[in-house]
Coordinates of C-alpha atoms in Angstrom, one line a residue:
M1 CA -12.5 -21.4 -46.6
Q2 CA -15.7 -20.5 -48.3
A3 CA -17.6 -23.2 -46.5
A4 CA -16.5 -21.8 -43.2
R5 CA -18.1 -18.5 -43.9
V6 CA -21.3 -20.0 -45.3
Q7 CA -21.8 -22.8 -42.8
P8 CA -19.4 -22.2 -39.9
A9 CA -21.2 -24.5 -37.5
A10 CA -21.0 -27.5 -39.8
V11 CA -17.3 -26.8 -40.6
A12 CA -16.4 -26.4 -36.9
S13 CA -18.3 -29.6 -36.0
R14 CA -16.4 -31.6 -38.6
L15 CA -13.0 -30.2 -37.4
V16 CA -13.9 -31.0 -33.8
Q17 CA -14.6 -34.6 -34.8
I18 CA -11.2 -34.8 -36.4
L19 CA -9.6 -33.6 -33.2
Q20 CA -11.4 -36.2 -31.2
Q21 CA -10.2 -39.1 -33.3
D22 CA -7.1 -40.9 -31.9
E23 CA -6.1 -42.3 -35.2
V24 CA -5.7 -38.9 -36.8
S25 CA -2.1 -37.7 -37.1
V26 CA -0.6 -34.8 -35.2
G27 CA -0.1 -32.9 -38.4
Q28 CA -3.8 -33.3 -39.3
K29 CA -4.9 -32.1 -35.9
V30 CA -2.6 -29.1 -36.0
A31 CA -4.1 -28.3 -39.4
A32 CA -7.6 -28.7 -37.9
Y33 CA -6.7 -26.2 -35.2
E34 CA -5.4 -23.7 -37.8
D35 CA -8.6 -24.1 -39.8
L36 CA -10.7 -23.6 -36.7
R37 CA -9.1 -20.2 -36.0
T38 CA -10.4 -19.1 -39.5
V39 CA -14.0 -20.1 -38.8
P40 CA -16.2 -17.2 -37.6
L41 CA -17.2 -19.0 -34.4
E42 CA -19.0 -15.9 -33.0
Q43 CA -21.9 -16.5 -35.4
G44 CA -24.4 -18.3 -33.1
M45 CA -22.5 -21.5 -32.3
E46 CA -24.3 -24.1 -30.2
A47 CA -23.2 -24.3 -26.6
G48 CA -22.6 -28.1 -27.0
L49 CA -20.2 -27.6 -29.9
I50 CA -18.2 -24.8 -28.2
G51 CA -18.1 -27.0 -25.0
S52 CA -16.7 -29.9 -27.0
L53 CA -14.1 -27.7 -28.7
I54 CA -12.9 -26.3 -25.4
A55 CA -12.8 -29.7 -23.8
V56 CA -10.7 -31.4 -26.5
A57 CA -8.4 -28.4 -26.9
S58 CA -7.9 -28.2 -23.1
Q59 CA -7.1 -31.9 -22.9
Q60 CA -4.6 -31.9 -25.8
M61 CA -3.0 -28.7 -24.5
R62 CA -2.4 -30.3 -21.1
A63 CA -1.4 -33.7 -22.3
A64 CA 1.9 -35.2 -21.0
P65 CA 4.9 -34.7 -23.4
E66 CA 4.9 -38.4 -24.3
E67 CA 1.2 -38.2 -25.3
A68 CA 1.2 -35.0 -27.4
S69 CA 3.8 -33.1 -29.3
S70 CA 4.6 -29.5 -28.3
E71 CA 3.4 -28.4 -31.7
L72 CA -0.1 -29.9 -31.0
Q73 CA -0.1 -28.4 -27.5
A74 CA 0.8 -25.0 -28.9
A75 CA -1.9 -25.2 -31.6
A76 CA -4.6 -26.1 -29.0
S77 CA -3.4 -23.3 -26.8
D78 CA -3.6 -20.7 -29.6
T79 CA -7.1 -21.9 -30.5
L80 CA -8.3 -21.6 -26.9
A81 CA -6.9 -18.1 -26.6
A82 CA -8.5 -17.1 -29.9
L83 CA -11.8 -18.7 -28.8
A84 CA -11.8 -16.6 -25.6
G85 CA -12.4 -13.5 -27.8
S86 CA -16.0 -14.7 -28.3
Y87 CA -16.5 -17.2 -25.5
F88 CA -14.5 -15.7 -22.7
G89 CA -16.5 -17.1 -19.8
P90 CA -16.3 -20.8 -20.8
V91 CA -12.6 -20.6 -21.7
M92 CA -11.6 -18.8 -18.5
R93 CA -13.6 -21.2 -16.4
E94 CA -11.8 -24.1 -18.1
L95 CA -8.4 -22.5 -17.4
Q96 CA -9.2 -21.7 -13.8
K97 CA -10.4 -25.3 -13.3
H98 CA -6.9 -26.4 -14.1
L99 CA -5.1 -23.7 -12.1
R100 CA -5.8 -24.9 -8.6
P101 CA -4.0 -24.0 -5.3
F102 CA -1.0 -26.1 -4.5
V103 CA -1.6 -28.3 -7.7
L104 CA 1.2 -28.2 -10.3
P105 CA -0.2 -26.6 -13.4
A106 CA 0.5 -27.8 -17.0
E107 CA 3.0 -25.6 -19.0
F108 CA 0.4 -24.7 -21.6
T109 CA -2.3 -23.9 -19.1
L110 CA 0.0 -21.1 -17.8
L111 CA 0.9 -20.0 -21.3
T112 CA -2.7 -19.9 -22.5
L113 CA -3.8 -18.0 -19.3
G114 CA -1.2 -15.4 -20.1
K115 CA -2.5 -15.0 -23.7
V116 CA -6.1 -14.6 -22.5
M117 CA -5.0 -12.1 -19.8
A118 CA -3.1 -10.0 -22.4
A119 CA -6.0 -10.0 -24.9
S120 CA -9.0 -9.5 -22.6
V121 CA -7.8 -7.1 -19.9
Y122 CA -11.2 -5.8 -18.7
R123 CA -13.0 -9.1 -18.8
C124 CA -10.2 -10.6 -16.7
V125 CA -10.5 -8.2 -13.8
P126 CA -12.7 -10.5 -11.6
F127 CA -10.1 -13.2 -12.0
L128 CA -6.9 -11.2 -11.4
G129 CA -6.8 -11.5 -7.6
I130 CA -7.5 -15.3 -7.5
T131 CA -5.1 -15.9 -10.3
L132 CA -2.2 -14.2 -8.5
T133 CA -3.0 -15.9 -5.3
T134 CA -3.1 -19.3 -6.9
M135 CA 0.1 -18.7 -8.8
Q136 CA 1.8 -17.8 -5.5
T137 CA 0.8 -21.2 -4.0
V138 CA 1.9 -23.3 -7.0
M139 CA 5.3 -21.7 -7.8
R140 CA 7.2 -23.4 -4.9
G141 CA 6.4 -26.8 -6.4
I142 CA 7.6 -25.9 -9.9
D143 CA 11.2 -27.1 -10.4
D144 CA 11.5 -27.8 -14.2
S145 CA 12.7 -25.0 -16.4
R146 CA 9.9 -25.1 -19.1
R147 CA 7.2 -24.7 -16.5
R148 CA 9.1 -22.0 -14.7
G149 CA 9.4 -20.1 -18.0
A150 CA 5.7 -20.6 -18.6
F151 CA 4.9 -19.3 -15.1
C152 CA 7.0 -16.2 -15.7
T153 CA 5.3 -15.6 -19.1
A154 CA 1.9 -15.8 -17.5
L155 CA 3.0 -13.5 -14.6
E156 CA 4.4 -11.0 -17.1
C157 CA 1.1 -11.0 -19.1
T158 CA -1.0 -10.8 -15.9
C159 CA 1.0 -7.8 -14.6
G160 CA 0.7 -6.1 -18.0
A161 CA -3.0 -6.5 -17.8
I162 CA -3.1 -5.1 -14.3
S163 CA -1.1 -2.1 -15.3
T164 CA -3.5 -1.5 -18.2
Y165 CA -6.4 -1.8 -15.8
L166 CA -4.9 0.6 -13.3
R167 CA -4.4 3.2 -16.0
S168 CA -8.1 3.0 -17.1
W169 CA -10.0 1.2 -14.4
E170 CA -13.2 3.1 -15.1
R171 CA -13.6 1.1 -18.3
S172 CA -14.3 -2.0 -16.3
T173 CA -17.8 -2.8 -15.0
Y174 CA -16.3 -4.6 -12.0
P175 CA -15.8 -2.7 -8.7
Q176 CA -12.5 -0.9 -8.6
I177 CA -9.4 -2.9 -7.4
T178 CA -6.6 -0.7 -5.9
L179 CA -2.9 -0.8 -6.5
Q180 CA -2.4 -1.7 -2.9
R181 CA -4.5 -4.9 -3.3
F182 CA -2.6 -6.0 -6.4
S183 CA 0.8 -5.3 -4.9
A184 CA -0.1 -7.3 -1.7
H185 CA -0.8 -10.3 -4.0
L186 CA 2.4 -9.8 -5.9
L187 CA 5.0 -9.1 -3.2
P188 CA 5.5 -12.7 -2.0
T189 CA 5.8 -13.8 -5.6
Y190 CA 8.4 -11.2 -6.3
R191 CA 10.4 -12.1 -3.3
Y192 CA 10.4 -15.8 -4.2
L193 CA 11.4 -15.1 -7.8
L194 CA 14.3 -13.1 -6.7
S195 CA 15.5 -15.4 -3.9
A196 CA 14.9 -18.9 -5.5
W197 CA 14.5 -18.6 -9.3
L198 CA 16.8 -15.7 -10.4
P199 CA 20.0 -17.3 -9.0
S200 CA 19.2 -20.4 -11.1
E201 CA 22.1 -21.7 -13.3
D202 CA 19.5 -22.2 -16.1
T203 CA 19.9 -19.3 -18.5
E204 CA 16.4 -19.6 -19.9
V205 CA 14.9 -19.4 -16.4
K206 CA 17.0 -16.4 -15.5
L207 CA 15.8 -14.7 -18.7
A208 CA 12.2 -15.5 -18.0
V209 CA 12.4 -14.1 -14.4
L210 CA 14.1 -10.9 -15.6
K211 CA 11.4 -10.3 -18.3
A212 CA 8.7 -10.8 -15.6
L213 CA 10.4 -8.6 -13.1
G214 CA 9.8 -5.4 -15.2
P215 CA 6.0 -5.7 -15.2
V216 CA 6.0 -6.8 -11.6
L217 CA 8.0 -3.8 -10.5
N218 CA 5.7 -1.5 -12.4
I219 CA 3.1 -2.4 -9.8
L220 CA 5.2 -2.6 -6.7
L221 CA 7.4 0.4 -7.1
P222 CA 4.7 3.1 -7.0
R223 CA 4.1 2.1 -3.3
K224 CA 6.6 4.2 -1.3
D225 CA 6.4 1.7 1.6
L226 CA 7.8 -1.0 -0.6
Q227 CA 10.6 0.9 -2.2
N228 CA 13.1 0.5 0.6
Q229 CA 12.6 -3.3 0.4
I230 CA 13.2 -3.3 -3.3
Y231 CA 16.3 -1.0 -3.0
G232 CA 17.8 -3.8 -0.9
D233 CA 17.7 -6.1 -3.9
I234 CA 20.0 -3.8 -5.9
P235 CA 23.2 -5.8 -5.0
L236 CA 21.7 -9.0 -6.4
L237 CA 20.8 -7.3 -9.7
L238 CA 24.2 -5.6 -9.8
A239 CA 25.9 -8.9 -9.3
L240 CA 23.9 -10.4 -12.2
Y241 CA 24.6 -7.3 -14.3
G242 CA 28.3 -7.0 -13.6
K243 CA 29.7 -10.5 -13.1
N244 CA 28.7 -11.9 -16.5
I245 CA 30.7 -9.5 -18.6
E246 CA 33.5 -11.9 -19.1
A247 CA 31.0 -14.6 -20.0
F248 CA 30.3 -12.9 -23.3
T249 CA 33.6 -11.2 -23.9
S250 CA 35.6 -14.4 -23.5
P251 CA 37.4 -15.7 -26.7
R252 CA 36.0 -19.1 -25.8
L253 CA 32.6 -17.8 -26.8
C254 CA 31.4 -16.5 -30.1
P255 CA 32.5 -12.8 -30.4
V256 CA 29.4 -12.0 -32.4
P257 CA 26.9 -10.5 -29.9
W258 CA 24.1 -12.8 -30.8
G259 CA 26.1 -16.0 -31.1
Q260 CA 26.5 -18.6 -28.4
S261 CA 26.5 -15.9 -25.8
S262 CA 23.2 -14.3 -26.9
R263 CA 21.2 -15.4 -23.8
T264 CA 23.9 -14.1 -21.4
V265 CA 24.0 -10.8 -23.3
L266 CA 20.2 -10.5 -23.1
W267 CA 19.9 -11.3 -19.4
V268 CA 22.6 -8.6 -18.6
V269 CA 20.5 -6.1 -20.7
L270 CA 17.4 -7.1 -18.9
A271 CA 19.1 -6.7 -15.5
G272 CA 20.2 -3.2 -16.5
W273 CA 16.6 -2.5 -17.6
V274 CA 15.3 -3.6 -14.2
L275 CA 17.9 -1.5 -12.4
G276 CA 16.8 1.5 -14.5
Q277 CA 13.2 1.0 -13.3
I278 CA 14.2 0.9 -9.7
L279 CA 16.3 4.1 -10.1
Q280 CA 13.5 5.9 -11.9
A281 CA 11.1 5.2 -9.0
S282 CA 13.5 6.8 -6.5
S283 CA 13.0 10.4 -5.4
S284 CA 14.6 13.1 -3.3
K285 CA 12.2 12.1 -0.5
N286 CA 13.1 8.4 -0.7
P287 CA 16.5 8.2 -2.4
I288 CA 18.4 5.0 -3.0
P289 CA 21.1 4.7 -0.4
E290 CA 24.5 6.1 -1.5
V291 CA 26.3 2.8 -1.2
Y292 CA 24.1 1.4 -3.9
V293 CA 24.4 4.4 -6.2
A294 CA 28.2 4.2 -5.9
A295 CA 28.1 0.5 -6.8
I296 CA 25.9 1.1 -9.8
S297 CA 28.1 4.0 -11.0
H298 CA 31.2 1.8 -10.6
T299 CA 29.7 -1.1 -12.6
L300 CA 28.6 1.1 -15.4
S301 CA 31.9 2.8 -15.6
Y302 CA 33.6 -0.6 -15.9
Q303 CA 31.4 -1.6 -18.7
V304 CA 32.0 1.6 -20.7
T305 CA 35.8 1.7 -20.1
S306 CA 37.0 -1.9 -19.7
K307 CA 39.7 -2.8 -22.1
A308 CA 38.7 -6.4 -21.9
Q309 CA 35.5 -5.5 -23.8
R310 CA 37.0 -3.8 -26.8
P311 CA 37.6 -6.9 -28.9
Y312 CA 34.2 -8.2 -28.2
Q313 CA 31.8 -5.2 -28.1
L314 CA 28.6 -5.5 -26.1
C315 CA 25.4 -5.7 -28.1
R316 CA 23.6 -2.5 -29.1
E317 CA 20.8 -3.3 -26.6
N318 CA 23.3 -3.0 -23.8
H319 CA 24.7 0.2 -25.3
T320 CA 21.2 1.6 -25.0
E321 CA 20.7 0.5 -21.4
I322 CA 23.9 1.9 -20.0
P323 CA 23.3 5.6 -20.8
H324 CA 19.6 5.1 -19.6
V325 CA 20.8 3.8 -16.2
F326 CA 23.5 6.5 -16.0
L327 CA 20.9 9.2 -16.5
Q328 CA 18.7 7.8 -13.8
L329 CA 21.5 8.6 -11.4
V330 CA 21.3 12.3 -12.2
P331 CA 18.2 13.4 -10.3
G332 CA 18.1 13.5 -6.5
L333 CA 20.7 14.3 -3.9
A334 CA 23.8 16.3 -4.5
S335 CA 26.0 13.4 -3.6
R336 CA 24.3 11.3 -6.3
K337 CA 25.0 14.0 -8.9
H338 CA 28.6 14.1 -7.8
L339 CA 28.9 10.3 -8.3
C340 CA 27.4 10.5 -11.7
I341 CA 29.7 13.3 -12.7
K342 CA 32.7 11.4 -11.5
S343 CA 31.7 8.3 -13.4
V344 CA 31.0 10.1 -16.7
K345 CA 34.2 12.1 -16.4
S346 CA 36.2 8.8 -16.1
V347 CA 34.7 7.8 -19.4
L348 CA 35.6 11.1 -21.0
T349 CA 39.2 11.4 -19.7
D350 CA 40.7 7.9 -20.0
G351 CA 42.0 8.5 -23.5
S352 CA 40.4 5.5 -25.2
P353 CA 37.7 5.2 -27.8
K354 CA 34.3 5.1 -26.3
G355 CA 32.0 4.4 -29.2
D356 CA 28.3 5.1 -29.1
I357 CA 27.9 4.8 -25.3
T358 CA 29.7 8.0 -24.5
A359 CA 28.0 9.8 -27.4
D360 CA 24.6 8.7 -26.1
I361 CA 25.4 9.9 -22.6
M362 CA 26.7 13.2 -23.8
V363 CA 23.7 13.8 -26.1
H364 CA 21.3 13.1 -23.3
L365 CA 23.2 15.2 -20.8
F366 CA 23.4 18.1 -23.3
N367 CA 19.6 17.9 -23.8
I368 CA 19.0 18.0 -20.1
R369 CA 21.3 21.0 -19.8
V370 CA 19.3 22.8 -22.5
L371 CA 16.1 22.1 -20.6
G372 CA 17.7 23.6 -17.5
Q373 CA 17.2 20.5 -15.3
V374 CA 20.8 19.9 -14.3
P375 CA 22.9 21.9 -11.8
A376 CA 25.9 24.1 -12.9
A377 CA 28.5 21.4 -12.1
L378 CA 26.8 18.9 -14.4
Q379 CA 26.2 21.6 -17.1
G380 CA 29.9 22.1 -17.1
L381 CA 30.5 18.5 -17.7
C382 CA 28.2 18.7 -20.8
S383 CA 30.6 21.0 -22.5
V384 CA 33.5 18.6 -22.1
G385 CA 34.8 17.6 -25.6
Q386 CA 32.8 20.3 -27.3
P387 CA 34.6 22.8 -29.5

């Protein structure tokens, strides 16, 4: 739009007027939002015009489903998030105004907040603590799957922003906030996600929770005093990781990995990824209890060797995660190494085709042996099957 570059204020004003008219169709309003995102709004817009745009976009973004289509809400959300690049303060104040303690937030308020957090990490620092606290107060009242999914997306983006900040906090002009403070805000949210939302029968909710758990654990696991609490959650994750194998290897479901069972496949992959993060955070000074290591080893061995899986091979993403989690079992106590050796040997000696999983495990174990990081017993295992 040539006019948008020459007279951005005039074009933006006209588009805002279109958005404010009730008789204008949803399609026209969506198009108006798309046009607004091409207008260089950073070029000296009047505060009144920017305020009007934020107000109308916020109202349409938060409208009830019977009053506005999801397409219009998404367009308004994208425009607000883009506007935050130049007018961060007014946009964040609008979002915080509608994210209040113990008040159920709109789905797109949460989604937009997540977009802004991801795009403007250092400017968001003053709002991170209050946002996490408020989210903790509202999550118990959220019972519909769409809003739970939006909450998890916002949490995932917020934790991603926190991790970025913790790696380079000196780039922020705001006084330093420590890992301990962030983790104190997050721990109650993590506990509630695991106890109340993860067991949900709704696949989309389960997926959203697992996607959020990764970034959350990035902040919680570095604290040694929290690791033992998190180790206690391994049985729940193992149950999720192991019990759903039949759900996507059953002939009743589409045998193609990303058919009807794609969501189940993905949540198992994500559960494996979360388990890998927990294992990676363990150390010889604070190891995962043997009973959990044995259970993880057994579950992975079943996935690799189970005859039930062969007609309906697991997706390649799960193939990637299995050797990753196996390898996380290698460091640490001698007993853990023994369990890992025992599990991998069962894969190598059962006389059946293993496919890429065994190959991946062996390549990684061989590389570790070359680097001299594995004891003699495991080095011997690396030569199994070699000429």
